[in-house]
């Protein structure tokens, strides 16, 4: 029981840490005409696929975003929270056909055709640019990790091994016996 409680606590801490890695705000461009573009700061939870987001150095990326333009000589992102790489990764704008892009249709997992992809929870270490939101919430790479941690924690409780069941029964019996001995000594 103690081991199960400890592992459940660790899983809860892991989920909380993943939530803290997500950005809370994003600057979104809104077109109000041919030459009239406004930028508005929104909660990252309000983003939807297709939103155009302004990106700058030091910013946490609020969702999985396809980098479409860069206004500096280089654009690098720290993806250590996803990949474990210690070096920042250089990103270049995506120049392909976004209508036939597998990321737009839900494919394009990390590493497969990830050119120009920025992943939610990572941090921009150099550069400025614009990107289009392609995935939000639990559909992002960070969301997939969070879902896996949650499922692993619930599977652990649902699929207990026979040994774990016997150990719990033994622990319960041992607790009763020790309790009776303490009562006997105290009386």
CSV table of C-alpha atoms in Angstrom, one decimal:
chain,number,residue,atom,x,y,z
A,1,UNK,CA,0.0,0.0,0.0
A,2,UNK,CA,2.8,2.4,0.8
A,3,UNK,CA,4.6,1.6,-2.4
A,4,UNK,CA,1.4,2.2,-4.4
A,5,UNK,CA,0.8,5.5,-2.6
A,6,UNK,CA,4.4,6.6,-3.2
A,7,UNK,CA,4.2,5.8,-6.9
A,8,UNK,CA,0.9,7.6,-7.2
A,9,UNK,CA,2.4,10.6,-5.5
A,10,UNK,CA,5.3,10.5,-7.9
A,11,UNK,CA,3.0,10.3,-10.9
A,12,UNK,CA,1.0,13.3,-9.6
A,13,UNK,CA,4.2,15.3,-9.2
A,14,UNK,CA,5.2,14.4,-12.7
A,15,UNK,CA,1.8,15.5,-14.2
A,16,UNK,CA,2.1,18.8,-12.2
A,17,UNK,CA,5.6,19.4,-13.5
A,18,UNK,CA,4.4,18.8,-17.1
A,19,UNK,CA,1.6,21.3,-16.6
A,20,UNK,CA,4.1,23.9,-15.3
A,21,UNK,CA,6.2,23.5,-18.5
A,22,UNK,CA,3.3,24.8,-20.6
A,23,UNK,CA,3.3,28.4,-21.6
A,24,UNK,CA,0.5,30.5,-20.1
A,25,UNK,CA,0.3,33.4,-22.7
A,26,UNK,CA,0.8,33.8,-26.5
A,27,UNK,CA,0.8,36.8,-28.8
A,28,UNK,CA,-1.6,36.1,-31.7
A,29,UNK,CA,-1.8,38.1,-34.9
A,30,UNK,CA,-5.3,39.1,-36.0
A,31,UNK,CA,-5.9,40.3,-39.6
A,32,UNK,CA,-8.6,43.0,-39.9
A,33,UNK,CA,-8.0,43.9,-43.5
A,34,UNK,CA,-5.3,43.9,-46.2
A,35,UNK,CA,-2.9,46.2,-44.3
A,36,UNK,CA,-4.5,46.1,-40.8
A,37,UNK,CA,-2.9,43.5,-38.5
A,38,UNK,CA,-3.3,43.6,-34.7
A,39,UNK,CA,-1.4,41.6,-32.2
A,40,UNK,CA,-3.3,40.5,-29.1
A,41,UNK,CA,-2.0,38.6,-26.0
A,42,UNK,CA,-4.2,35.6,-25.2
A,43,UNK,CA,-4.2,32.7,-22.7
A,44,UNK,CA,-2.4,29.8,-24.4
A,45,UNK,CA,-5.4,27.7,-23.6
A,46,UNK,CA,-7.4,29.8,-26.1
A,47,UNK,CA,-5.3,28.9,-29.0
A,48,UNK,CA,-6.7,26.9,-31.9
A,49,UNK,CA,-5.1,25.3,-34.9
A,50,UNK,CA,-4.6,27.9,-37.6
A,51,UNK,CA,-3.8,30.8,-35.2
A,52,UNK,CA,-0.7,32.8,-36.2
A,53,UNK,CA,1.6,33.4,-33.2
A,54,UNK,CA,4.5,35.8,-32.8
A,55,UNK,CA,7.6,34.1,-31.4
A,56,UNK,CA,10.5,35.7,-29.7
A,57,UNK,CA,13.6,34.7,-27.7
A,58,UNK,CA,13.0,33.5,-24.1
A,59,UNK,CA,9.4,32.6,-24.8
A,60,UNK,CA,7.9,29.2,-23.9
A,61,UNK,CA,6.2,27.8,-27.0
A,62,UNK,CA,2.4,27.6,-26.2
A,63,UNK,CA,1.4,24.8,-28.5
A,64,UNK,CA,2.9,22.7,-31.3
A,65,UNK,CA,3.6,25.3,-34.0
A,66,UNK,CA,4.9,25.2,-37.6
A,67,UNK,CA,7.5,27.9,-38.0
A,68,UNK,CA,6.6,29.8,-41.2
A,69,UNK,CA,8.9,32.9,-41.1
A,70,UNK,CA,12.0,34.0,-39.2
A,71,UNK,CA,13.0,37.7,-38.9
A,72,UNK,CA,16.5,37.1,-37.5
A,73,UNK,CA,19.6,35.4,-38.9
A,74,UNK,CA,19.0,32.3,-36.8
A,75,UNK,CA,16.2,30.6,-34.8
A,76,UNK,CA,17.1,28.1,-32.1
A,77,UNK,CA,15.0,26.2,-29.6
A,78,UNK,CA,15.9,24.3,-26.4
A,79,UNK,CA,14.0,21.0,-26.7
A,80,UNK,CA,15.7,19.4,-23.7
A,81,UNK,CA,12.4,18.8,-21.9
A,82,UNK,CA,11.3,16.5,-24.8
A,83,UNK,CA,14.5,15.0,-26.2
A,84,UNK,CA,17.1,15.4,-23.4
A,85,UNK,CA,19.5,17.1,-25.9
A,86,UNK,CA,21.7,19.6,-24.1
A,87,UNK,CA,22.2,21.7,-27.2
A,88,UNK,CA,19.6,24.0,-28.7
A,89,UNK,CA,18.2,22.9,-32.1
A,90,UNK,CA,18.3,25.2,-35.1
A,91,UNK,CA,15.0,25.6,-36.8
A,92,UNK,CA,14.2,26.8,-40.3
A,93,UNK,CA,10.9,27.9,-41.6
A,94,UNK,CA,8.7,25.2,-43.3
A,95,UNK,CA,8.7,25.7,-47.0
A,96,UNK,CA,6.4,22.8,-48.0
A,97,UNK,CA,2.8,22.5,-48.9
A,98,UNK,CA,0.8,23.0,-45.7
A,99,UNK,CA,-2.4,21.6,-47.3
A,100,UNK,CA,-0.7,18.2,-47.8
A,101,UNK,CA,1.4,18.4,-44.7
A,102,UNK,CA,1.1,15.3,-42.4
A,103,UNK,CA,1.4,17.5,-39.3
A,104,UNK,CA,-1.8,19.3,-40.3
A,105,UNK,CA,-3.7,16.0,-40.5
A,106,UNK,CA,-2.4,14.7,-37.1
A,107,UNK,CA,0.7,12.9,-38.3
A,108,UNK,CA,4.3,14.1,-38.2
A,109,UNK,CA,5.3,13.0,-34.8
A,110,UNK,CA,8.5,14.4,-33.3
A,111,UNK,CA,11.5,13.4,-35.4
A,112,UNK,CA,9.4,12.4,-38.5
A,113,UNK,CA,9.3,15.4,-40.8
A,114,UNK,CA,9.8,17.8,-37.9
A,115,UNK,CA,11.5,20.4,-40.0
A,116,UNK,CA,10.3,23.8,-38.8
A,117,UNK,CA,8.2,22.3,-36.0
A,118,UNK,CA,8.2,23.9,-32.6
A,119,UNK,CA,6.9,21.9,-29.7
A,120,UNK,CA,4.8,23.2,-26.8
A,121,UNK,CA,6.7,23.6,-23.6
A,122,UNK,CA,10.1,24.1,-25.3
A,123,UNK,CA,11.9,27.5,-25.1
A,124,UNK,CA,13.2,29.7,-27.8
A,125,UNK,CA,16.8,30.4,-27.2
A,126,UNK,CA,17.5,32.7,-30.2
A,127,UNK,CA,15.6,34.5,-32.8
A,128,UNK,CA,12.2,35.9,-33.7
A,129,UNK,CA,9.6,34.7,-36.1
A,130,UNK,CA,6.0,33.7,-36.8
A,131,UNK,CA,4.4,30.4,-36.6
A,132,UNK,CA,1.0,28.7,-37.2
A,133,UNK,CA,-0.5,26.6,-34.5
A,134,UNK,CA,-1.0,23.0,-35.7
A,135,UNK,CA,-1.8,21.1,-32.4
A,136,UNK,CA,-3.0,22.2,-29.0
A,137,UNK,CA,-3.8,20.6,-25.6
A,138,UNK,CA,-3.4,16.9,-25.3
A,139,UNK,CA,-2.7,16.5,-29.0
A,140,UNK,CA,0.7,18.2,-28.6
A,141,UNK,CA,3.9,16.2,-28.0
A,142,UNK,CA,3.9,17.3,-24.4
A,143,UNK,CA,0.2,16.3,-24.1
A,144,UNK,CA,1.1,12.8,-25.4
A,145,UNK,CA,3.7,12.5,-22.7
A,146,UNK,CA,1.2,13.7,-20.1
A,147,UNK,CA,-1.4,11.2,-21.3
A,148,UNK,CA,1.2,8.4,-21.1
A,149,UNK,CA,2.1,9.3,-17.5
A,150,UNK,CA,-1.6,9.4,-16.5
A,151,UNK,CA,-2.4,6.1,-18.2
A,152,UNK,CA,0.6,4.4,-16.6
A,153,UNK,CA,-0.5,5.6,-13.2
A,154,UNK,CA,-4.0,4.3,-13.7
A,155,UNK,CA,-2.9,1.0,-15.3
A,156,UNK,CA,-0.7,0.4,-12.3
A,157,UNK,CA,-3.7,0.3,-10.0
A,158,UNK,CA,-5.9,-1.6,-12.5
A,159,UNK,CA,-3.3,-4.3,-13.4
A,160,UNK,CA,-1.8,-5.3,-10.1
A,161,UNK,CA,0.3,-8.4,-10.2
A,162,UNK,CA,-0.5,-11.5,-8.0
A,163,UNK,CA,2.7,-10.8,-6.0
A,164,UNK,CA,1.5,-7.2,-5.3
A,165,UNK,CA,-1.9,-8.4,-4.2
A,166,UNK,CA,-0.3,-11.0,-1.8
A,167,UNK,CA,2.1,-8.4,-0.4
A,168,UNK,CA,-0.8,-6.1,0.3
A,169,UNK,CA,-2.8,-8.9,2.0
A,170,UNK,CA,0.3,-9.8,4.1
A,171,UNK,CA,0.8,-6.1,5.0
A,172,UNK,CA,-2.8,-5.8,6.2
A,173,UNK,CA,-2.5,-9.0,8.3
A,174,UNK,CA,0.8,-7.8,9.7
A,175,UNK,CA,-0.7,-4.5,10.7
A,176,UNK,CA,-3.5,-6.2,12.5
A,177,UNK,CA,-1.1,-8.5,14.4
A,178,UNK,CA,1.2,-5.7,15.4
A,179,UNK,CA,-1.8,-3.6,16.5
A,180,UNK,CA,-3.1,-6.5,18.7
A,181,UNK,CA,0.4,-6.9,20.2
A,182,UNK,CA,0.6,-3.2,21.0
A,183,UNK,CA,-2.9,-3.3,22.6
A,184,UNK,CA,-1.9,-6.5,24.6
A,185,UNK,CA,1.3,-4.8,25.9
A,186,UNK,CA,-0.4,-1.6,26.7
A,187,UNK,CA,-3.3,-3.3,28.7
